[in-house]
PDB file of N, CA and C in Angstrom:
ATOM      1  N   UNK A  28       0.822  -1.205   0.000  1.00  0.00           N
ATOM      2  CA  UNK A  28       0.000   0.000   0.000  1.00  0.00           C
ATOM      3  C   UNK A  28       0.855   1.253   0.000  1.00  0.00           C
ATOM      4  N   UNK A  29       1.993   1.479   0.357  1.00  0.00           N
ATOM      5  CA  UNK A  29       2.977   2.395   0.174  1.00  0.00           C
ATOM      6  C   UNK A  29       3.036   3.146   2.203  1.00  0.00           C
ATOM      7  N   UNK A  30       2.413   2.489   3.049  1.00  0.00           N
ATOM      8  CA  UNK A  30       2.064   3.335   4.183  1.00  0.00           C
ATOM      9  C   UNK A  30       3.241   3.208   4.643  1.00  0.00           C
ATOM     10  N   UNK A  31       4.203   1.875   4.916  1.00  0.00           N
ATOM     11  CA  UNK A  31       5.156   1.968   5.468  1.00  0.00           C
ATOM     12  C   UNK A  31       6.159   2.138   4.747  1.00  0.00           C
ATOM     13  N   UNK A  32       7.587   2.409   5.333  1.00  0.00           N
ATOM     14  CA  UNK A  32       8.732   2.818   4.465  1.00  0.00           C
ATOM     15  C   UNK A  32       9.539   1.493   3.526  1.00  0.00           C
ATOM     16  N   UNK A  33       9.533   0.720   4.807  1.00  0.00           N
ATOM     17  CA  UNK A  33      10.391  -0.879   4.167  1.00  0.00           C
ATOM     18  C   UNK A  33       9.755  -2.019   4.721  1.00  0.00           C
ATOM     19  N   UNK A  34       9.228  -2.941   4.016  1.00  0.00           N
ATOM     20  CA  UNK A  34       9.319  -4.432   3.907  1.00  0.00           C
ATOM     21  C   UNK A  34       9.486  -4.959   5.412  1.00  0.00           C
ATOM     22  N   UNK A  35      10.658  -4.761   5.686  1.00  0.00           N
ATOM     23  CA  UNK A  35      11.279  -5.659   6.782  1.00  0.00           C
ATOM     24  C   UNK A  35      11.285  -4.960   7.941  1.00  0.00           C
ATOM     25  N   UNK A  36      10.024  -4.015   8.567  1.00  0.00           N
ATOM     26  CA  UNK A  36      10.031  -3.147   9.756  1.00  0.00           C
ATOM     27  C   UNK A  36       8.213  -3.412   9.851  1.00  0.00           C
ATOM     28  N   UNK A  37       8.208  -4.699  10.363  1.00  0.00           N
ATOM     29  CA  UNK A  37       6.910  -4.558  11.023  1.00  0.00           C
ATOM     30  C   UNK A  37       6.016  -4.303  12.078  1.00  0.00           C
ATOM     31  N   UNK A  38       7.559  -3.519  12.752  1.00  0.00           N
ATOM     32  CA  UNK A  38       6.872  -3.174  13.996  1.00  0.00           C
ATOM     33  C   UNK A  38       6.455  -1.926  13.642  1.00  0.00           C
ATOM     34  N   UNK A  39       6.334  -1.045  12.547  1.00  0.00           N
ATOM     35  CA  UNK A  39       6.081   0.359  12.377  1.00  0.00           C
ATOM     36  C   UNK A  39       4.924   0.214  11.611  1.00  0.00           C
ATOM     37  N   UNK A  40       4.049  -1.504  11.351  1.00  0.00           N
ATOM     38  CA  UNK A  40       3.112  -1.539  10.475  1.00  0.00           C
ATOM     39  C   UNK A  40       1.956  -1.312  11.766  1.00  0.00           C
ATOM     40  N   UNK A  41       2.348  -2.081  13.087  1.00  0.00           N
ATOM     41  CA  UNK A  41       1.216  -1.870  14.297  1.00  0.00           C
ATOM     42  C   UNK A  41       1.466  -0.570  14.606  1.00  0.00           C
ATOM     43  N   UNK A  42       2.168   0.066  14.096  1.00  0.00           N
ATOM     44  CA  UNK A  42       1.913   1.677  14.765  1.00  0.00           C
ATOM     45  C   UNK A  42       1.136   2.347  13.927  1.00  0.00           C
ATOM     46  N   UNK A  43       0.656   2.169  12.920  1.00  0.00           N
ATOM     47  CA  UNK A  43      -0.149   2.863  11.842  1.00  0.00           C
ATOM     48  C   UNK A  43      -1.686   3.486  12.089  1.00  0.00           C
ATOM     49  N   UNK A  44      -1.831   4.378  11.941  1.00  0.00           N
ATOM     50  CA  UNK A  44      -3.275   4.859  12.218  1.00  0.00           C
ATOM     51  C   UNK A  44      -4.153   4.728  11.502  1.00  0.00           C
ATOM     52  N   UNK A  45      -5.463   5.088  11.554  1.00  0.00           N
ATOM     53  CA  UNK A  45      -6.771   5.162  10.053  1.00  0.00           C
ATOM     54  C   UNK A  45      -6.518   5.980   9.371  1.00  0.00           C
ATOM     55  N   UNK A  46      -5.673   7.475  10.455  1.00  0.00           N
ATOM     56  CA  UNK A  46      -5.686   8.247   9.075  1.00  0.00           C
ATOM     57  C   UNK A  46      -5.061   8.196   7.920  1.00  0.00           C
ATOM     58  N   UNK A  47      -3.943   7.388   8.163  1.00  0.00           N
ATOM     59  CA  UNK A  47      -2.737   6.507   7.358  1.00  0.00           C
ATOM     60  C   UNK A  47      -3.480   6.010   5.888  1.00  0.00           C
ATOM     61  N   UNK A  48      -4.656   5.277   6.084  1.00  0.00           N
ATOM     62  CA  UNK A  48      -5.243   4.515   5.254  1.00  0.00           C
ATOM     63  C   UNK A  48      -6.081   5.511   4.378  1.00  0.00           C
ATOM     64  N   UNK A  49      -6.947   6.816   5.170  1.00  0.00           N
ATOM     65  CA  UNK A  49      -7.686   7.265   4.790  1.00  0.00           C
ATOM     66  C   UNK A  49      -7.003   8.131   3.616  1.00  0.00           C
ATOM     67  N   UNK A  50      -5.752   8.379   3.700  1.00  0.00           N
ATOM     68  CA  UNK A  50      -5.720   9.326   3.351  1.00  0.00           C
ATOM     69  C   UNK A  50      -5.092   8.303   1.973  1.00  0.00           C
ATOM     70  N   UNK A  51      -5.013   7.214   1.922  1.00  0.00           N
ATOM     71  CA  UNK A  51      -4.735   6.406   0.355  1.00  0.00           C
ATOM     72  C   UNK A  51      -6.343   6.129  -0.129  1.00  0.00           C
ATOM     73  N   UNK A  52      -7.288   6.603   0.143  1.00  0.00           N
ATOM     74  CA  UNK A  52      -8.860   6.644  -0.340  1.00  0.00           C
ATOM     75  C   UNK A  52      -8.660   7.554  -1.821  1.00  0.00           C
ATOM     76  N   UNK A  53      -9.502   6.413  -2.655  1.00  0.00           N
ATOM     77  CA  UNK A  53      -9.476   7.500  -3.928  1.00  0.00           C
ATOM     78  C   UNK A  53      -9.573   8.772  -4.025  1.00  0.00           C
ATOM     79  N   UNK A  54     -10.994   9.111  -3.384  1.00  0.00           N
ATOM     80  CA  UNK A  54     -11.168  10.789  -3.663  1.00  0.00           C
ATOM     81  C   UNK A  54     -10.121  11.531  -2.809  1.00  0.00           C
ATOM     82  N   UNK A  55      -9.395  10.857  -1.774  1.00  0.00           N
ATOM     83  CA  UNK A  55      -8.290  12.246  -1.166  1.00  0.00           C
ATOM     84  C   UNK A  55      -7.207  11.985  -2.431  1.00  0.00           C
ATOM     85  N   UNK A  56      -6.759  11.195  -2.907  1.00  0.00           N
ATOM     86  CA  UNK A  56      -5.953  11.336  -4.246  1.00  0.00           C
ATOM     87  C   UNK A  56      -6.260  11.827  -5.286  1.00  0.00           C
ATOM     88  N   UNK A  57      -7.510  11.991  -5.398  1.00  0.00           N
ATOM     89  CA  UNK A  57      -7.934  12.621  -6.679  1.00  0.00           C
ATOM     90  C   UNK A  57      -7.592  14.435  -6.308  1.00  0.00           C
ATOM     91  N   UNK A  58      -8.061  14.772  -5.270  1.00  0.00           N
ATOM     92  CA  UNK A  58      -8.009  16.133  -4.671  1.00  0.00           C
ATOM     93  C   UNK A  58      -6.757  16.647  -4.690  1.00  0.00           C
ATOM     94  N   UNK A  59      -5.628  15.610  -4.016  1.00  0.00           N
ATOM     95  CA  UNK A  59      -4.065  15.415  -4.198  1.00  0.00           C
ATOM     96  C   UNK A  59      -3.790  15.773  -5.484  1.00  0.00           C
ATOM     97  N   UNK A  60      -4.213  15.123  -6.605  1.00  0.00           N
ATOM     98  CA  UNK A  60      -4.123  15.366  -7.935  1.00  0.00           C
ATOM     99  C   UNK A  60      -4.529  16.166  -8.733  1.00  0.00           C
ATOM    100  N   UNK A  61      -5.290  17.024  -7.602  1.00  0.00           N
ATOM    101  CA  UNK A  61      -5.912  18.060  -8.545  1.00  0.00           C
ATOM    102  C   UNK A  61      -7.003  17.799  -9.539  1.00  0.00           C
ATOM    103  N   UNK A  62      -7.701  17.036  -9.213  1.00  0.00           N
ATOM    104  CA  UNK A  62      -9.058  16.325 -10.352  1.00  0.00           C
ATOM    105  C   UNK A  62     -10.155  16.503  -9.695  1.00  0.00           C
ATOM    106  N   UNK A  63     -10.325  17.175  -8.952  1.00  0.00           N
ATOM    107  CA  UNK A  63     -11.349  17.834  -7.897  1.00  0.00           C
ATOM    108  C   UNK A  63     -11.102  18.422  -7.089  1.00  0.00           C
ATOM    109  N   UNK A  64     -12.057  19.565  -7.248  1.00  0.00           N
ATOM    110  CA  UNK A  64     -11.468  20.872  -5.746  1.00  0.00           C
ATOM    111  C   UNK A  64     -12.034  20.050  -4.487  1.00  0.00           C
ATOM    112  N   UNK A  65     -12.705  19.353  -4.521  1.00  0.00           N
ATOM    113  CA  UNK A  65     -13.573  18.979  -2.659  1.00  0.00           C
ATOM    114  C   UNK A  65     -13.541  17.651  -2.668  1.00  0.00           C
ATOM    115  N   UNK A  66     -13.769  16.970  -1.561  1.00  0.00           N
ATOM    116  CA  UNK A  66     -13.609  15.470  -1.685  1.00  0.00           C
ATOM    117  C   UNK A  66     -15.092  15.135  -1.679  1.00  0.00           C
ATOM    118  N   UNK A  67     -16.226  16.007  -1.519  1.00  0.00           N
ATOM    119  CA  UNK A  67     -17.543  15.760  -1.893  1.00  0.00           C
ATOM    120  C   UNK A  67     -17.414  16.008  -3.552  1.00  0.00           C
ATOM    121  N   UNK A  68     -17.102  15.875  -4.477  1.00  0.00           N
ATOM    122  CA  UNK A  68     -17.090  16.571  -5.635  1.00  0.00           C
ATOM    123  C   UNK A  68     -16.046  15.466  -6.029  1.00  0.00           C
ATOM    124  N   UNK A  69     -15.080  15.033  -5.299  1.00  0.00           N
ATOM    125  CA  UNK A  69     -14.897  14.205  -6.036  1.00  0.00           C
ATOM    126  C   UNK A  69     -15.143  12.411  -5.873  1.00  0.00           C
ATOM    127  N   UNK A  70     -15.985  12.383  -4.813  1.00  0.00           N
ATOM    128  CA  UNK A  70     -16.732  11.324  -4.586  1.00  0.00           C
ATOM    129  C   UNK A  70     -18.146  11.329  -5.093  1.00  0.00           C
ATOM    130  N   UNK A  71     -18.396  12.195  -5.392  1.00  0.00           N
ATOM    131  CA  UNK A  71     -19.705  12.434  -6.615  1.00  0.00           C
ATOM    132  C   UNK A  71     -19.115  12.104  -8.505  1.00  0.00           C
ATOM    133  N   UNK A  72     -17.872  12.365  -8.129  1.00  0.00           N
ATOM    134  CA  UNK A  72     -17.200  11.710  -9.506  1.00  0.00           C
ATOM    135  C   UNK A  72     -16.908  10.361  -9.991  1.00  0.00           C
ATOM    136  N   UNK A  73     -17.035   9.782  -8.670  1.00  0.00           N
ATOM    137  CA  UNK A  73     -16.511   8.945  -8.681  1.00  0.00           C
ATOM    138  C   UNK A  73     -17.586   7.558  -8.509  1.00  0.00           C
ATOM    139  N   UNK A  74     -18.881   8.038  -7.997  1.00  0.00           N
ATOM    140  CA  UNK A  74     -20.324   7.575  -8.197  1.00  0.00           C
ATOM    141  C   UNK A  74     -20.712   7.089  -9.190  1.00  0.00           C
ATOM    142  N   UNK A  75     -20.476   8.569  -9.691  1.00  0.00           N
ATOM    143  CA  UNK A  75     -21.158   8.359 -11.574  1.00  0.00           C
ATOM    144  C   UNK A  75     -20.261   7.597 -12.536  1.00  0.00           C
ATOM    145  N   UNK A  76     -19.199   7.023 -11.992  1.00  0.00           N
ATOM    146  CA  UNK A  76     -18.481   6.448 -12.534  1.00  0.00           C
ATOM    147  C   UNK A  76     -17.683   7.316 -13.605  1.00  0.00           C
ATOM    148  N   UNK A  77     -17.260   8.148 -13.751  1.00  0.00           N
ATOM    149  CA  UNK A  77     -15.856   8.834 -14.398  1.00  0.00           C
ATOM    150  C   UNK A  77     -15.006   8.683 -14.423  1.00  0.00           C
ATOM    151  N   UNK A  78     -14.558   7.604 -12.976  1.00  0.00           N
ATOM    152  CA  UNK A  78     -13.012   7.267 -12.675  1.00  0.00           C
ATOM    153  C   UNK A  78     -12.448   6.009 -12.721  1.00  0.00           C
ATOM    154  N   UNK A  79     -11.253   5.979 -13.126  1.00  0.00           N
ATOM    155  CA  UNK A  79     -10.620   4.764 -13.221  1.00  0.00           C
ATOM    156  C   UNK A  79      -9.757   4.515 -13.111  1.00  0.00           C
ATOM    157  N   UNK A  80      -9.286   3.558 -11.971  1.00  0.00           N
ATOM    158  CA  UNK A  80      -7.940   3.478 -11.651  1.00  0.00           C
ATOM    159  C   UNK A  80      -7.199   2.138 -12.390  1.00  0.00           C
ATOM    160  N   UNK A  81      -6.211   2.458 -13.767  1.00  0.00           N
ATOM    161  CA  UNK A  81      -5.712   1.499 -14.286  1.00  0.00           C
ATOM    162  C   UNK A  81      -6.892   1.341 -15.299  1.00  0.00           C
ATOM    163  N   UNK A  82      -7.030  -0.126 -15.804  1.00  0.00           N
ATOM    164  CA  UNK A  82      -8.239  -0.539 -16.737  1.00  0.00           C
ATOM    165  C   UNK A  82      -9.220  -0.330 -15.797  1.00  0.00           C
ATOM    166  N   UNK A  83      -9.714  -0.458 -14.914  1.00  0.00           N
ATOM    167  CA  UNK A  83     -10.844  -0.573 -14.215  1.00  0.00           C
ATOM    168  C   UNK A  83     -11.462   0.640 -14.017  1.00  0.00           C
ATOM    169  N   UNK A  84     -13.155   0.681 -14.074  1.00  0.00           N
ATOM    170  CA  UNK A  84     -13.711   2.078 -13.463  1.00  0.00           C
ATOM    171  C   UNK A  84     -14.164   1.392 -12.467  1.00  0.00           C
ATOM    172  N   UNK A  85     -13.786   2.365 -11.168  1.00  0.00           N
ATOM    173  CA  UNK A  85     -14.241   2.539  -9.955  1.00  0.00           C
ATOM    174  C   UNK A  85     -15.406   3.260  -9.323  1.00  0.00           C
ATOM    175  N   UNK A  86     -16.247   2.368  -8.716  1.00  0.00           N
ATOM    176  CA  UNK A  86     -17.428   3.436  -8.173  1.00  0.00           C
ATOM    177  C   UNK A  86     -17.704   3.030  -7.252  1.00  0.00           C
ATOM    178  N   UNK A  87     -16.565   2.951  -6.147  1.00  0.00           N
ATOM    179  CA  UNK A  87     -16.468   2.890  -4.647  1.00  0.00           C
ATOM    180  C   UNK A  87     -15.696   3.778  -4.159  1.00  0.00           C
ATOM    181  N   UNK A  88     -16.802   5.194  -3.501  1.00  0.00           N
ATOM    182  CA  UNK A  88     -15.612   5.998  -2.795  1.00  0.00           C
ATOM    183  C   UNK A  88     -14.090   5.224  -2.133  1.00  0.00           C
ATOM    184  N   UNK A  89     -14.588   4.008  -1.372  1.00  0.00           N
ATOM    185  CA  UNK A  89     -13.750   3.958  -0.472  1.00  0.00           C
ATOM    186  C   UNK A  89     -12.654   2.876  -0.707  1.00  0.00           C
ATOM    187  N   UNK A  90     -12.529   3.214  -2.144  1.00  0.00           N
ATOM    188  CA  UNK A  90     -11.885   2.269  -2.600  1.00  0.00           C
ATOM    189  C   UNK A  90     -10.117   2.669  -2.246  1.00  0.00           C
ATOM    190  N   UNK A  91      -8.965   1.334  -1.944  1.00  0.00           N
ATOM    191  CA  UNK A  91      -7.894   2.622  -1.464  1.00  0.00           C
ATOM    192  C   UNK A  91      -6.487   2.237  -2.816  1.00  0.00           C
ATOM    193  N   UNK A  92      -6.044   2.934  -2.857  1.00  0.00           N
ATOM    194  CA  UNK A  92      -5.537   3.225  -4.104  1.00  0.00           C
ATOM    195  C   UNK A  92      -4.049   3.470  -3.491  1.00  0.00           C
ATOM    196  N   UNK A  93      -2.915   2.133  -3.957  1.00  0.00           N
ATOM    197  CA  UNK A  93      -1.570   1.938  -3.695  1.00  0.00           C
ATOM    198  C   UNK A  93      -0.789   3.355  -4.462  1.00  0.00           C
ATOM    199  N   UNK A  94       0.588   2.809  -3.614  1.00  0.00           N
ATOM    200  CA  UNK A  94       1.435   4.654  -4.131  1.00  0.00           C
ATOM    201  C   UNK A  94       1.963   4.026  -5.924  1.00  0.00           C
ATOM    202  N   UNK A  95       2.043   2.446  -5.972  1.00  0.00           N
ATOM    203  CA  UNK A  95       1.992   1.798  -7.633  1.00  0.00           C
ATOM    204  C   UNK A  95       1.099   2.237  -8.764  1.00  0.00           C
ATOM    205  N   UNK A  96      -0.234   2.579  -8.051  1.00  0.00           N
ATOM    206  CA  UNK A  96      -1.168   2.320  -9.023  1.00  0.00           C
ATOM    207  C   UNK A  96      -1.910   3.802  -8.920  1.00  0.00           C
ATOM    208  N   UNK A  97      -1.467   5.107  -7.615  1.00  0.00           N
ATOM    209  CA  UNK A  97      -1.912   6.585  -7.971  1.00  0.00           C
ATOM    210  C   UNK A  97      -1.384   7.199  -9.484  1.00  0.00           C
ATOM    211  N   UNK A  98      -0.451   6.691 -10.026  1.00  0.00           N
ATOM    212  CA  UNK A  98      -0.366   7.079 -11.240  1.00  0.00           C
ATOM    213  C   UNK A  98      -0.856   7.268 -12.159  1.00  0.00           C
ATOM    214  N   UNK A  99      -2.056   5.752 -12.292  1.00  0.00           N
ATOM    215  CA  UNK A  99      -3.109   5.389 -13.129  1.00  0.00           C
ATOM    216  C   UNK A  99      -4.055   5.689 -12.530  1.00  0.00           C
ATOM    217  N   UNK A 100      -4.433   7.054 -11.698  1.00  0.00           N
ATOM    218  CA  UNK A 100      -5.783   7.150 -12.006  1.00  0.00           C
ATOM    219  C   UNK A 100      -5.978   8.550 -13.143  1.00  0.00           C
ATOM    220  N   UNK A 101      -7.341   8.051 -13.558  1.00  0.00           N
ATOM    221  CA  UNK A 101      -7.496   8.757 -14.653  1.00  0.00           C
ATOM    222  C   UNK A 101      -9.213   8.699 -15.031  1.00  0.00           C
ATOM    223  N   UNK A 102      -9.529   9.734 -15.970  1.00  0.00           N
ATOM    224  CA  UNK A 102     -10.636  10.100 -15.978  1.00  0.00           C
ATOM    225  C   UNK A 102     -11.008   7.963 -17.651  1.00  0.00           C
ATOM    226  N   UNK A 103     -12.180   8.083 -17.233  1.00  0.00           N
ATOM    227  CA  UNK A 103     -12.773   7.030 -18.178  1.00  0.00           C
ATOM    228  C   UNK A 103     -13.051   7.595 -19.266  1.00  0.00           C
ATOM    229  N   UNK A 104     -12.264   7.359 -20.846  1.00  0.00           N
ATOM    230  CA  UNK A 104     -12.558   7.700 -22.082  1.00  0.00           C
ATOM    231  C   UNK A 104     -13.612   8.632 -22.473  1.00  0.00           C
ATOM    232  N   UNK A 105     -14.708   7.747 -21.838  1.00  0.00           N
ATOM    233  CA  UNK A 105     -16.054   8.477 -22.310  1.00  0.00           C
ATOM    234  C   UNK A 105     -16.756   9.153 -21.495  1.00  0.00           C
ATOM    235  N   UNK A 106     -16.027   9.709 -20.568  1.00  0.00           N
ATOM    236  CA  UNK A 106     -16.525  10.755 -19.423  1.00  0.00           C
ATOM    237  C   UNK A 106     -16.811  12.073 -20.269  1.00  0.00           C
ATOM    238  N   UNK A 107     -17.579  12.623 -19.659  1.00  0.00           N
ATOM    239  CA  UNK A 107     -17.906  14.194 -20.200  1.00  0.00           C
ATOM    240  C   UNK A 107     -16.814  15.164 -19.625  1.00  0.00           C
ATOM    241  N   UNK A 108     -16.344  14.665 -18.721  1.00  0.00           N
ATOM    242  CA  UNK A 108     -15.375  15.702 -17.874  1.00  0.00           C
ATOM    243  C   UNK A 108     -14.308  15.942 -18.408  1.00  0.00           C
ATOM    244  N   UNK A 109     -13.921  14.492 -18.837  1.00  0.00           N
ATOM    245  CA  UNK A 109     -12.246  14.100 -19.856  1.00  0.00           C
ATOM    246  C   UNK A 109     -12.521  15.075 -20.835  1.00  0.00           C
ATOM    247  N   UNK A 110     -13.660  14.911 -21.340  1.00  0.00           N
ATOM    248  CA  UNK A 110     -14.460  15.397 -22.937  1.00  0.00           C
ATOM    249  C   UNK A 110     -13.818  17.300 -22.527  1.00  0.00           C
ATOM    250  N   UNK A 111     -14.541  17.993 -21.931  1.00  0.00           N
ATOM    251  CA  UNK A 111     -14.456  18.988 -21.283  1.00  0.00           C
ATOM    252  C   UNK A 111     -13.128  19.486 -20.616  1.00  0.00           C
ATOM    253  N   UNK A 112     -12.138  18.720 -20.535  1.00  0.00           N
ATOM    254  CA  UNK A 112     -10.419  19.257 -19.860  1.00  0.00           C
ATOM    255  C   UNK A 112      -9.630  19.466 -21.504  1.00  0.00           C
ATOM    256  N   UNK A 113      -9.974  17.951 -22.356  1.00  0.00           N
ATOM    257  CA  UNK A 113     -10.094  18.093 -23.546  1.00  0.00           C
ATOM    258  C   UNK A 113      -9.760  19.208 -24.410  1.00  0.00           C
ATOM    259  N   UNK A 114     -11.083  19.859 -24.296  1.00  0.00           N
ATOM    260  CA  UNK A 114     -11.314  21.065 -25.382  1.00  0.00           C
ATOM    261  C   UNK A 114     -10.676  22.059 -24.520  1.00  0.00           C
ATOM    262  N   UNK A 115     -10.706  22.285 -23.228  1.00  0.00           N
ATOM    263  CA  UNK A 115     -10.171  23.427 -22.646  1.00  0.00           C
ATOM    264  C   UNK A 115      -8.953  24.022 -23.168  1.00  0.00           C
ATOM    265  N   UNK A 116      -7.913  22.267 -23.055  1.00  0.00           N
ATOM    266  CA  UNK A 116      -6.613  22.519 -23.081  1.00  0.00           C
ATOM    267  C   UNK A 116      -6.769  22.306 -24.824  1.00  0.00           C
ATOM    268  N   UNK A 117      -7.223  22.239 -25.343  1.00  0.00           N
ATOM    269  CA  UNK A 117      -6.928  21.959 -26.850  1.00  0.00           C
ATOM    270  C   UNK A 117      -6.335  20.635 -27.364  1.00  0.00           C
ATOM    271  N   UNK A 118      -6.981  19.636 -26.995  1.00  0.00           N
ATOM    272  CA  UNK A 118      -6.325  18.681 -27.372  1.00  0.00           C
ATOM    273  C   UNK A 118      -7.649  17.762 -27.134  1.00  0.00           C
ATOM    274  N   UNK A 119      -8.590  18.394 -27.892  1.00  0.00           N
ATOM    275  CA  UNK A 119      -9.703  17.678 -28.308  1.00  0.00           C
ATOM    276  C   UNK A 119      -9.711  16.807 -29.571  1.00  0.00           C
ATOM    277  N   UNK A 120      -9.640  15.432 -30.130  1.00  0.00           N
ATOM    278  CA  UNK A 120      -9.615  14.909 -30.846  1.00  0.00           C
ATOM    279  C   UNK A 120     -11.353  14.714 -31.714  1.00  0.00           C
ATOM    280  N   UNK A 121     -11.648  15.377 -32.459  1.00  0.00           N
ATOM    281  CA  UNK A 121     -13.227  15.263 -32.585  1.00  0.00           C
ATOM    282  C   UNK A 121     -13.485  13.731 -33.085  1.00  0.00           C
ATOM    283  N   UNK A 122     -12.494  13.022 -33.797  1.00  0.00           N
ATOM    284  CA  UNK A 122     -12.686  11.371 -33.872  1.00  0.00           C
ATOM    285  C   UNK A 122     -13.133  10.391 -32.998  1.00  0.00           C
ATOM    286  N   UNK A 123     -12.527  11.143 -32.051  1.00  0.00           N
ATOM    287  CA  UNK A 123     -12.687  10.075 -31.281  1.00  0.00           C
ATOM    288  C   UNK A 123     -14.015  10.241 -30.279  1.00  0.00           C
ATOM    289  N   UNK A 124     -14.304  11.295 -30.042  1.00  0.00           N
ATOM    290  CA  UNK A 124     -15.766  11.898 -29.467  1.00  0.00           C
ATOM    291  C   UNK A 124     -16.550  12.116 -30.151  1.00  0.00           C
ATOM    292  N   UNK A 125     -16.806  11.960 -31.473  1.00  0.00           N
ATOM    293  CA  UNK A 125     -17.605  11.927 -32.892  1.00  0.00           C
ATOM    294  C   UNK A 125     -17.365  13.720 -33.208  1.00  0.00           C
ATOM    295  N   UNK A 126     -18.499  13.826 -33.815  1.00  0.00           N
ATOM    296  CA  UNK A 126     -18.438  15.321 -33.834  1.00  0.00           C
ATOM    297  C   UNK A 126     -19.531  16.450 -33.555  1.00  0.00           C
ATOM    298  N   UNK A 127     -19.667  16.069 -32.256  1.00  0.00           N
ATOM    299  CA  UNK A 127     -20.461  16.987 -31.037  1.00  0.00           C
ATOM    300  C   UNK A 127     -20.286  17.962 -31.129  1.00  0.00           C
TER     301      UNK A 127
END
C-alpha cells in the first residue's frame, strides 16, 4: 500500500493509524491530484463512474488506491469531464468523441 517505508520493519506496520489509510482513499488522491477541488465533488465523480484506476472504473468511494497504481488514475474515455479538460486545453480529438 505504500504506508510503510520498508518491507522488513513490522513493527512500524502496528503503529499505523486510520488516518494513514484514509488518506490512500481514492477521492483524497484525486483532490491530491488536482481532479477535484472537494472530496464531496470528487466522490460524486466517482459515483457516476468517471473514474478509473488502471483498466478498471471505480465506483467505490472507499476504494484505497496503492502509491503503484496513484499514477493510473485517470478520468474514463467516455466521461464528459475528460471530454471537457479536452477542449479546454486543446487537445480535443473530434474522432474520437464523434463530432459533437
Amino acid at each position: 500500500m505504500g504506508l510503510i517505508k520498508s518491507d522488513n520493519k513490522l513493527q512500524e506496520a502496528a503503529e499505523l493509524t486510520v488516518s494513514a489509510f484514509c488518506r490512500r482513499r481514492l477521492p483524497v488522491i484525486m483532490v491530491r491530484l488536482k481532479m477535484a477541488q472537494s472530496l464531496r465533488l470528487a466522490i460524486t465523480y466517482i459515483e457516476q463512474g468517471h473514474v478509473r484506476v488502471g483498466p478498471e472504473t471505480v465506483t467505490d468511494p472507499a476504494f484505497l488506491v496503492t502509491r503503484a497504481m496513484e499514477d493510473h488514475v485517470t478520468w474514463v474515455p467516455t466521461s464528459k469531464i475528460r471530454k471537457t479538460i479536452l477542449k479546454y486545453s486543446g487537445q480535443l480529438d473530434d474522432f474520437e468523441f464523434g463530432q459533437n
